[in-house]
CSV table of C-alpha atoms and ligand atoms in Angstrom, one decimal:
chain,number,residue,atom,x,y,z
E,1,UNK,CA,0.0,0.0,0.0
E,2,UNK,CA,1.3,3.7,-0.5
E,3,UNK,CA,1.0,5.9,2.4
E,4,UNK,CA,0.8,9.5,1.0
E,5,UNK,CA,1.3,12.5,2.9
E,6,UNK,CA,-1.2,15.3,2.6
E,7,UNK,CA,-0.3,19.1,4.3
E,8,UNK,CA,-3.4,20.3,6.1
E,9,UNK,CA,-2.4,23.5,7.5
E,10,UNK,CA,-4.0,26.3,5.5
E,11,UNK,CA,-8.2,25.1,6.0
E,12,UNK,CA,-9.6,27.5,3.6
E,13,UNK,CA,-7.3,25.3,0.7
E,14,UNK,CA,-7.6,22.1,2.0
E,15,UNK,CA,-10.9,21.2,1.8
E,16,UNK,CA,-10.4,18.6,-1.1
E,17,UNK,CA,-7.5,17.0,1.1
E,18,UNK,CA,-10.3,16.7,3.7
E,19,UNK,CA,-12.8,15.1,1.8
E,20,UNK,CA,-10.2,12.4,0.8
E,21,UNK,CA,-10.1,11.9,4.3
E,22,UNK,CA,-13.3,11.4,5.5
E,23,UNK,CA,-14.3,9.4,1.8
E,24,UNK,CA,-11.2,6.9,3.2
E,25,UNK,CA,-13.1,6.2,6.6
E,26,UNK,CA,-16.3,5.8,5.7
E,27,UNK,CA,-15.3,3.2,3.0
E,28,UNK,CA,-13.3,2.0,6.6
E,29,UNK,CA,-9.8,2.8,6.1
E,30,UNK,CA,-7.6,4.3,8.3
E,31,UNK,CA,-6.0,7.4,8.7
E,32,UNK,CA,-3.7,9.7,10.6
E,33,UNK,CA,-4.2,12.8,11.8
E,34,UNK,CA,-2.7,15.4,14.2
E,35,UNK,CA,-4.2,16.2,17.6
E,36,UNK,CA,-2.9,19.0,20.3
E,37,UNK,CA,-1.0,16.2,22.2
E,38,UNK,CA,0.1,13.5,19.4
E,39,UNK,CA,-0.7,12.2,16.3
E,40,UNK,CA,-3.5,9.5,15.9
E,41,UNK,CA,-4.7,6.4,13.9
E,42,UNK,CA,-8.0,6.7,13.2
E,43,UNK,CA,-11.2,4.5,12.1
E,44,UNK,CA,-14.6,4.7,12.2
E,45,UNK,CA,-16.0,3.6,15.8
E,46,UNK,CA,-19.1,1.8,14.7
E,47,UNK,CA,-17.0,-0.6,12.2
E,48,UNK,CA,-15.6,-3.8,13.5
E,49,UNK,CA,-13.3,-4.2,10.2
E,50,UNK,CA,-11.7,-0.4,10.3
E,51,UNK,CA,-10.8,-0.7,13.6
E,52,UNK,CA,-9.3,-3.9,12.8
E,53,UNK,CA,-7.2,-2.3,10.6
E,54,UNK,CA,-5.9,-0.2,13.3
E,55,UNK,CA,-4.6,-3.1,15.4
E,56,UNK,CA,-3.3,-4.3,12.7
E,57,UNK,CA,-1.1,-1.4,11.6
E,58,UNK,CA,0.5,-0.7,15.0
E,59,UNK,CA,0.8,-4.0,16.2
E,60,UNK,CA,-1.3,-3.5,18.6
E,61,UNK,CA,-2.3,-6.2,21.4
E,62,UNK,CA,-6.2,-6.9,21.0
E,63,UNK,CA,-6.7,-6.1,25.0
E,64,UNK,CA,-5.7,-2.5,24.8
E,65,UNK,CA,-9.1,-0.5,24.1
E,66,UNK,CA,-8.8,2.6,22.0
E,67,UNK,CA,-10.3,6.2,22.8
E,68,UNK,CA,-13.0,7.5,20.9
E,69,UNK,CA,-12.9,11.0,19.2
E,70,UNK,CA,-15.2,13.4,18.7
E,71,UNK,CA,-16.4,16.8,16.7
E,72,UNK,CA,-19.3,17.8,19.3
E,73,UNK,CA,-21.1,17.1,22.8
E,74,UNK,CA,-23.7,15.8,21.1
E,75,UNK,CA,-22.4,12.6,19.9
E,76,UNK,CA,-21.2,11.1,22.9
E,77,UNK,CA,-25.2,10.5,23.9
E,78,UNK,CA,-24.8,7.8,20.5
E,79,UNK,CA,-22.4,5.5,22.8
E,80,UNK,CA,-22.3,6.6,26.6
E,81,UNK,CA,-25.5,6.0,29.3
E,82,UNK,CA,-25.2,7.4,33.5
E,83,UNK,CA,-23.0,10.6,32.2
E,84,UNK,CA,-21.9,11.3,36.0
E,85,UNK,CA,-22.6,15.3,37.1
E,86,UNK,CA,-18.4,15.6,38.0
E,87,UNK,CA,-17.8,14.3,34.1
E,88,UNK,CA,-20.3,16.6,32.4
E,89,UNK,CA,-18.3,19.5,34.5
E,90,UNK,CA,-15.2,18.2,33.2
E,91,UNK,CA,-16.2,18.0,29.5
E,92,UNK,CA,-17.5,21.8,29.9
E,93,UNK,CA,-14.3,23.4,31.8
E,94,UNK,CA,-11.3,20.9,29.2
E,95,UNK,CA,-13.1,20.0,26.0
E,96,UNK,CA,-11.7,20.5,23.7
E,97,UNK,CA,-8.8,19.4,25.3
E,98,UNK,CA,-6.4,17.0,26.7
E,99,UNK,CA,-8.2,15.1,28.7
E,100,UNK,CA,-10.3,11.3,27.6
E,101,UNK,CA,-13.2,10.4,30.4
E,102,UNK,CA,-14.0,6.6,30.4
E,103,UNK,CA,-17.2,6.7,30.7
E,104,UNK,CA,-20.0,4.1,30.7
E,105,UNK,CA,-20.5,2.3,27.1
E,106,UNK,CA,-24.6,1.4,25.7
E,107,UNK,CA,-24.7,-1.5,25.1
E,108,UNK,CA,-24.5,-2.6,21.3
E,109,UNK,CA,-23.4,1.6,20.2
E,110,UNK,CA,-19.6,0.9,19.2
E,111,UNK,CA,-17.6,-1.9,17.9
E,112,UNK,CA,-16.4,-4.7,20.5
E,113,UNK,CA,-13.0,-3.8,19.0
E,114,UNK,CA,-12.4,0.2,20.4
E,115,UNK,CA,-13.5,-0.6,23.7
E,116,UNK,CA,-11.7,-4.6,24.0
E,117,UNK,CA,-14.8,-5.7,25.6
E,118,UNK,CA,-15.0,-3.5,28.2
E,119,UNK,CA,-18.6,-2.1,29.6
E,120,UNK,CA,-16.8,1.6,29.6
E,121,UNK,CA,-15.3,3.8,26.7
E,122,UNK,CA,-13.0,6.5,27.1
E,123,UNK,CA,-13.8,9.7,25.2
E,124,UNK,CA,-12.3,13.2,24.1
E,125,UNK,CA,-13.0,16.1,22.1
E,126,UNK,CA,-9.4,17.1,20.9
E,127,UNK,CA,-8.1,20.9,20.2
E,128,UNK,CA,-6.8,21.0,16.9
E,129,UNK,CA,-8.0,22.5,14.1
E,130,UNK,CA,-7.3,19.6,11.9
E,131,UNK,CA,-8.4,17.3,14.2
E,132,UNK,CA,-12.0,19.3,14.7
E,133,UNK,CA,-12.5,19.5,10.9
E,134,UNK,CA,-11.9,15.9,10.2
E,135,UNK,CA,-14.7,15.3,12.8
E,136,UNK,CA,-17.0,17.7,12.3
E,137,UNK,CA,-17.0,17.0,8.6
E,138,UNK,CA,-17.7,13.2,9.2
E,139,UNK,CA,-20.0,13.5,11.5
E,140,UNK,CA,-19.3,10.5,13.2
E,141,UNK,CA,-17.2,9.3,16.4
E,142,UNK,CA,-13.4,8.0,15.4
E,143,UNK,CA,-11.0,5.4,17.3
E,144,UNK,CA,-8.2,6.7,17.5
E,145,UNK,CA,-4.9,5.7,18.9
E,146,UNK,CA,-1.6,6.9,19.2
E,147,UNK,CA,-0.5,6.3,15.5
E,148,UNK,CA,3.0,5.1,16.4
E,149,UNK,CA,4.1,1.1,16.0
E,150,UNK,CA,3.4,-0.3,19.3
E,151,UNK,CA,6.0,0.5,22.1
E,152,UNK,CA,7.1,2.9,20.7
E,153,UNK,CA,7.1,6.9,21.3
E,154,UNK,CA,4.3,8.3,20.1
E,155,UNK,CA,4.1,10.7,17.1
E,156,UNK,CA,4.6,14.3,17.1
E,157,UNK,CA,5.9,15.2,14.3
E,158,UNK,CA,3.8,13.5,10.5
E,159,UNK,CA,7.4,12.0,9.7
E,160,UNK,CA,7.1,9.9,12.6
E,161,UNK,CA,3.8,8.1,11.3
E,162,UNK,CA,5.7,7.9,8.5
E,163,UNK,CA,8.6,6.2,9.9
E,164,UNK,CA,6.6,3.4,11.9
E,165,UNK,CA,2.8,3.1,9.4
E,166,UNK,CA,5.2,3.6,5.8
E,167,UNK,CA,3.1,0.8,3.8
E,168,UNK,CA,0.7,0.0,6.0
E,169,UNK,CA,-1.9,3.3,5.9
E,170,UNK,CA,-3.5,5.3,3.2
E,171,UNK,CA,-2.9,8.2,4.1
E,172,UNK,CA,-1.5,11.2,7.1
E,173,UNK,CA,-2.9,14.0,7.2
E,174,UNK,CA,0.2,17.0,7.6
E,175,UNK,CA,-0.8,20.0,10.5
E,176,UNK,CA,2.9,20.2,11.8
E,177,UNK,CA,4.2,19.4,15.1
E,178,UNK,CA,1.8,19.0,17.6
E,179,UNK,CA,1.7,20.9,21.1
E,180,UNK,CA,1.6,19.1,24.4
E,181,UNK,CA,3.4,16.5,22.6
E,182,UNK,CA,2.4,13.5,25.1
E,183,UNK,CA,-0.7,12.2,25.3
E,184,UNK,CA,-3.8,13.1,27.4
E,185,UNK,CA,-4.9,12.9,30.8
E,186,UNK,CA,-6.8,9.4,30.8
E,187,UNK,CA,-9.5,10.0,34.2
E,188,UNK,CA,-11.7,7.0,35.1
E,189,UNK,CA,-15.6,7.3,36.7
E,190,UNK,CA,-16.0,4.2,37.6
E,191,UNK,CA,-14.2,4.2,40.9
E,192,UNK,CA,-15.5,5.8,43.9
E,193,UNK,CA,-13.4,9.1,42.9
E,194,UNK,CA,-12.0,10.1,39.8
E,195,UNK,CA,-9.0,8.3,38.9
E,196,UNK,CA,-5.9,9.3,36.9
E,197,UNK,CA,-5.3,6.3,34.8
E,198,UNK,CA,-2.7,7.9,33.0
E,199,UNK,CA,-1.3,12.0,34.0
E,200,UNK,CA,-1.4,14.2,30.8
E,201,UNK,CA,-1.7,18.0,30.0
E,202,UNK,CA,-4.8,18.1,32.2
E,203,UNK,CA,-3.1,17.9,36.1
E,204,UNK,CA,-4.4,16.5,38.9
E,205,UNK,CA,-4.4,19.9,40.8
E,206,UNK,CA,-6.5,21.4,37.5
E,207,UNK,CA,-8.7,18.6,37.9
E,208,UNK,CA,-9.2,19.4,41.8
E,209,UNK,CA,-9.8,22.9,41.4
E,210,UNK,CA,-13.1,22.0,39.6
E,211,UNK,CA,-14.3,18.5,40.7
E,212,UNK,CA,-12.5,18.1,44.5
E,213,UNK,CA,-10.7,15.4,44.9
E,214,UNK,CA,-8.8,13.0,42.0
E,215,UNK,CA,-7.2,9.9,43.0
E,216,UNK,CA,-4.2,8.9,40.9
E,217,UNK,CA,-3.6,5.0,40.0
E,218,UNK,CA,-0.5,3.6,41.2
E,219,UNK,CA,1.7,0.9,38.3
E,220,UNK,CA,-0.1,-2.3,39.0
E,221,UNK,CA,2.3,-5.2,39.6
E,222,UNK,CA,2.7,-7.7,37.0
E,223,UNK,CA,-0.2,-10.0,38.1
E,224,UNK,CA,-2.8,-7.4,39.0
E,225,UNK,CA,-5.2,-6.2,36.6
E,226,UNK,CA,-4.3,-3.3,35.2
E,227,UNK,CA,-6.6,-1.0,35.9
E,228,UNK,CA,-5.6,1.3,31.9
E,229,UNK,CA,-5.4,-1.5,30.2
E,230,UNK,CA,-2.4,-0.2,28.1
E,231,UNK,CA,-0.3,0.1,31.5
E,232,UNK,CA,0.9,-3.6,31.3
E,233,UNK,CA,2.5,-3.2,28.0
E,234,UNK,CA,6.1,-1.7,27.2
E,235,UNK,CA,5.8,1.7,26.4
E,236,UNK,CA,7.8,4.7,24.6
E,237,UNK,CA,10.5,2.7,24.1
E,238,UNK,CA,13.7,3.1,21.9
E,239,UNK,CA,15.5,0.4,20.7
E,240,UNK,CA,18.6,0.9,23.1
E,241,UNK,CA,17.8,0.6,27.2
E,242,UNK,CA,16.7,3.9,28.8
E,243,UNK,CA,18.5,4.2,32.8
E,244,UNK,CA,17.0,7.2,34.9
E,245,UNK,CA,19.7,8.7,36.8
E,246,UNK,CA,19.8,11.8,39.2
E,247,UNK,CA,19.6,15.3,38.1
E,248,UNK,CA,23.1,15.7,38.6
E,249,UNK,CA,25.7,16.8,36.3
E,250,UNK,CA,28.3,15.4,38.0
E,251,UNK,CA,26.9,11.8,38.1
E,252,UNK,CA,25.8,12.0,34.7
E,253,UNK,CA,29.2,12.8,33.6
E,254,UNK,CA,30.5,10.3,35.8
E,255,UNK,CA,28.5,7.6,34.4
E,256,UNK,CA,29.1,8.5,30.6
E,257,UNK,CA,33.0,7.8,31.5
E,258,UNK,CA,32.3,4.7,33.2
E,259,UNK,CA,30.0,2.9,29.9
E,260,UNK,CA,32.9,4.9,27.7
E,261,UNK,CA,34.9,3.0,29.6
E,262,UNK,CA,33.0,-0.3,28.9
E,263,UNK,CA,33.6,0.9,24.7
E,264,UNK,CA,30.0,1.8,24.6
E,265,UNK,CA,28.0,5.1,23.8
E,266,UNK,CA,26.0,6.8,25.4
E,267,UNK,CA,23.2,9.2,24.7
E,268,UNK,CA,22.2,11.8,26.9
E,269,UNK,CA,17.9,13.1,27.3
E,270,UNK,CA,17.8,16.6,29.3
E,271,UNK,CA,17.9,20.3,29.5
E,272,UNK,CA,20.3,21.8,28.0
E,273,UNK,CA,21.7,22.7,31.2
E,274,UNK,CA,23.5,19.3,30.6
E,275,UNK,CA,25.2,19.9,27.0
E,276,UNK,CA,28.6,20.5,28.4
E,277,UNK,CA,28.7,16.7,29.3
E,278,UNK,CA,31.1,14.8,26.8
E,279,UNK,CA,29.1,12.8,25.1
E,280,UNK,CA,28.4,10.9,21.9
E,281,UNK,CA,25.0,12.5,21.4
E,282,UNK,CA,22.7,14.9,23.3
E,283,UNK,CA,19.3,15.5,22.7
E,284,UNK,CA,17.7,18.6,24.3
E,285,UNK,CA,14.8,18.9,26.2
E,286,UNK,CA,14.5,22.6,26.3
E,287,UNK,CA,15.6,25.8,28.8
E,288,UNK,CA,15.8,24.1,32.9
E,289,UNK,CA,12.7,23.4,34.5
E,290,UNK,CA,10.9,24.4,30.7
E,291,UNK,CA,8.4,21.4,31.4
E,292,UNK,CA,6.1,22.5,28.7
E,293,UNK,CA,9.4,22.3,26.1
E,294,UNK,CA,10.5,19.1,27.5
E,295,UNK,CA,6.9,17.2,26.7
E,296,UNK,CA,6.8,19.1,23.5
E,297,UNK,CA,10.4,17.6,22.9
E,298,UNK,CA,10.7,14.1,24.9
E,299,UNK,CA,9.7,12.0,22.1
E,300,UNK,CA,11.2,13.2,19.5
E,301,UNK,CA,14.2,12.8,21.4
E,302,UNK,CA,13.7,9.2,22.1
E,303,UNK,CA,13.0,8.7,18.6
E,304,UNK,CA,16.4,10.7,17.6
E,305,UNK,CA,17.8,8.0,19.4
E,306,UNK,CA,16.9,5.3,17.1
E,307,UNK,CA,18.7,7.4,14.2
E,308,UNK,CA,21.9,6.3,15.8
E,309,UNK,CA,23.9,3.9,16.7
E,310,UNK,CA,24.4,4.6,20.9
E,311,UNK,CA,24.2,1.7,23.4
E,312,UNK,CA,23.2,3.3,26.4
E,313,UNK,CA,20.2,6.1,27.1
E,314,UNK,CA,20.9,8.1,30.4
E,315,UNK,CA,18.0,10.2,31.2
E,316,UNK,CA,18.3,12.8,34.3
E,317,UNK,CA,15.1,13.1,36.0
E,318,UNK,CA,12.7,16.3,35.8
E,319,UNK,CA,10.5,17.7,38.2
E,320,UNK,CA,7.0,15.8,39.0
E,321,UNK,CA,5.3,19.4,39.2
E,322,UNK,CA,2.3,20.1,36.9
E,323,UNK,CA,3.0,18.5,33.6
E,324,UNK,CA,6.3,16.5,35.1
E,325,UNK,CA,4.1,14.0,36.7
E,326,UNK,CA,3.2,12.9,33.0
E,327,UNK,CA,6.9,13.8,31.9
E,328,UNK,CA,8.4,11.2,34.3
E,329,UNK,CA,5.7,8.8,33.5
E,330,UNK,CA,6.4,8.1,30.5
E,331,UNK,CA,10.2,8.3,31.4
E,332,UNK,CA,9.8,5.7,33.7
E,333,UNK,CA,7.8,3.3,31.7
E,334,UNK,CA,10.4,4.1,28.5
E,335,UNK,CA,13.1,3.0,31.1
E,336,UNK,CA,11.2,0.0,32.4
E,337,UNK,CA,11.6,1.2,36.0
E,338,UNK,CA,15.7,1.4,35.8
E,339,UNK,CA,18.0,3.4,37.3
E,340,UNK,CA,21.4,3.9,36.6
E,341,UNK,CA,23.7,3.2,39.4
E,342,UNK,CA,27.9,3.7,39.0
V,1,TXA,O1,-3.8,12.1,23.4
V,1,TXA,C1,-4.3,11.0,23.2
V,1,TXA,O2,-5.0,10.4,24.1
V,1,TXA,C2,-3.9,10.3,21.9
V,1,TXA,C3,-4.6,11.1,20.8
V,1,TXA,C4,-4.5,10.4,19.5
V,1,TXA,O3,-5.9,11.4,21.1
V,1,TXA,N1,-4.4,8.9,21.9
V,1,TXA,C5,-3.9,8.0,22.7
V,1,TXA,O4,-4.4,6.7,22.5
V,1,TXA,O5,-2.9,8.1,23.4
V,1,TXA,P1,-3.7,5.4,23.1
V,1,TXA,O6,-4.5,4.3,22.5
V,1,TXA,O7,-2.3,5.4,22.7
V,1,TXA,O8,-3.9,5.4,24.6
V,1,TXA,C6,-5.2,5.1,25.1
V,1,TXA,C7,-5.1,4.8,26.6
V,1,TXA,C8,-4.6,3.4,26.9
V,1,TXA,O9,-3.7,3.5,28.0
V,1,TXA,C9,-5.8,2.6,27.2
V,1,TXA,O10,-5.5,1.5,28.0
V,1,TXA,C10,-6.7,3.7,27.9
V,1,TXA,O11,-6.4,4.9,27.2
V,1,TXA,N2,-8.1,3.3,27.7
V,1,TXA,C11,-8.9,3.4,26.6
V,1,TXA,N3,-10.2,3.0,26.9
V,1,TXA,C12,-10.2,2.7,28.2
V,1,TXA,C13,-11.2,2.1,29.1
V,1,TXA,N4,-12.4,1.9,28.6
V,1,TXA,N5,-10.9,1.9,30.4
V,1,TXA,C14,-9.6,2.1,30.8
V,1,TXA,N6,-8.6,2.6,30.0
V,1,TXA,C15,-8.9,2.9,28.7
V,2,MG,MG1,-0.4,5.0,22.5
């Protein structure tokens, strides 16, 4: 199959580009398109077989339920029943926005696929012009999943659909690099409080300002359920192994000279407070304590990795304030848990 690559950034031009689009799903293709935090896969929600075709394309494992996109309030009534009060409150102070509600599913509305069984969907209305016109011109809810190969970072940048889908989708639509740059804020209804499932642009103390309190889900162990489904899997994950170490310029230059001394290389993930380490490659994330750059940058940064040929990944950890809970989250789960000690 040839993927093509369509720009998207000029609306008042593009309108053929998006009819191509929308033609391609409702025949129940797939196809990528930016959002405010990453790029997503898309297929119509209602079709068992174009949602197929998105496991298929990533990889994915059949377990891992996908969110469901949408272009207005309205549509959610299609596929959701019991809207809690706290939700609707939510969808009117962050949609559009970063942040997906799992909500409960009616019965028979969506295809088993998007939702892996499950008696609960997660929804969002996303803020991106692109994203909005697709949907609103549709008219109908999308699946949509990171569009990256699974495991690995997702996609900020339309190159990096490119890189992992090249052959295996239709077509991406091009608006640029997207904002956040890590995915959204994943908050759960069915427990007693709201849950953070996964942290995203949306924080916890945002959330708490306008529904009281949030609870956050701590990694399950192995054995337990998960209670995202996607938590159990590897995640954001280059090919070489990712060690957290302190945020410490000294130990970071300290531990390049002991793998150097080992004949490896080493890459180095941080501000660029860290660029006067001596090492084979350095990929920034931004000005110091810049925690909007460094989600806006972390994955392509992992990805840069891949372009060469380094052993090791040392990544200095970064604050847990506001959006450096969902920073080191995915750095953990890229690392595996790991640490580098010397
Ligand atoms: O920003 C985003 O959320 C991007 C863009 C494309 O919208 N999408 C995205 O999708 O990150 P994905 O599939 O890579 O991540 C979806 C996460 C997974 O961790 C999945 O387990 C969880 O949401 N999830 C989806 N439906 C769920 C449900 N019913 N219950 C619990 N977790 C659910
Ligand atoms: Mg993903």
């Amino acid at each position: 199959m040839k993927t093509t690559i369509m720009i998207v950034d000029n609306l008042s031009s593009n309108q053929s580009r998006y009819a191509q689009a929308v033609d391609l799903l409702i025949k129940g293709e797939v196809v990528a398109f930016p959002t405010e935090t990453v790029y997503g896969l898309g297929a119509i929600a209602t079709s068992e077989e174009a949602v197929a075709k998105i496991f298929e394309a990533k990889g994915r494992p059949q377990d891992n339920p996908l969110i469901v996109h949408i272009g207005s309030k309205e549509e959610i009534k299609a596929f959701t029943r019991d809207i809690p009060k706290l939700a609707e409150v939510c969808m009117d102070m962050f949609w559009p926005g970063p942040l997906t509600l799992i909500l409960p599913l009616k019965t028979d509305s969506l295809a088993e696929n998007v939702t892996a069984g499950l008696q609960s969907v997660g929804v969002r209305m996303p803020e991106h012009k692109v994203a909005l016109e697709l949907l609103k011109q549709l008219k109908q809810p999308v699946a949509a999943p990171s569009a990256n190969k699974s495991g690995k970072p997702s996609p900020t940048m339309a190159a990096h659909v490119y890189h992992d889908l090249e052959g295996k989708i239709p077509l991406i639509l091009d608006g640029g690099t997207t904002g956040i740059g890590l995915e959204s804020t994943v908050l759960d209804f069915a427990s007693e409080i709201p849950t953070i499932l996964r942290p995203g642009g949306v924080t916890k103390e945002m959330l708490e300002k306008v529904i009281g309190p949030v609870g956050e889900a701590k990694p399950t162990d192995h054995d337990e359920a998960p209670r995202a489904p996607g938590m159990k899997y590897a995640h954001y994950a280059p090919d070489s192994p990712v060690y957290l170490i302190e945020d410490s310029i000294e130990k970071v230059q300290e531990a390049v000279e002991k793998i150097h001394n080992e004949q490896k290389k080493v890459a180095v993930i941080a501000s660029e407070s860290f660029n006067e380490v001596k090492v084979d490659y350095f990929f920034s994330l931004g000005k110091k304590d810049q925690l909007n750059d460094a989600a806006h940058l972390l994955y392509q940064a992992l990805r840069a990795c891949d372009e060469t040929d380094v052993d090791i990944i040392l990544a200095p950890v970064l604050s847990k304030k506001g959006v450096g809970t969902a920073i080191m989250n995915r750095l953990e789960k890229a690392a595996n848990g790991k640490w580098f000690h010397s």
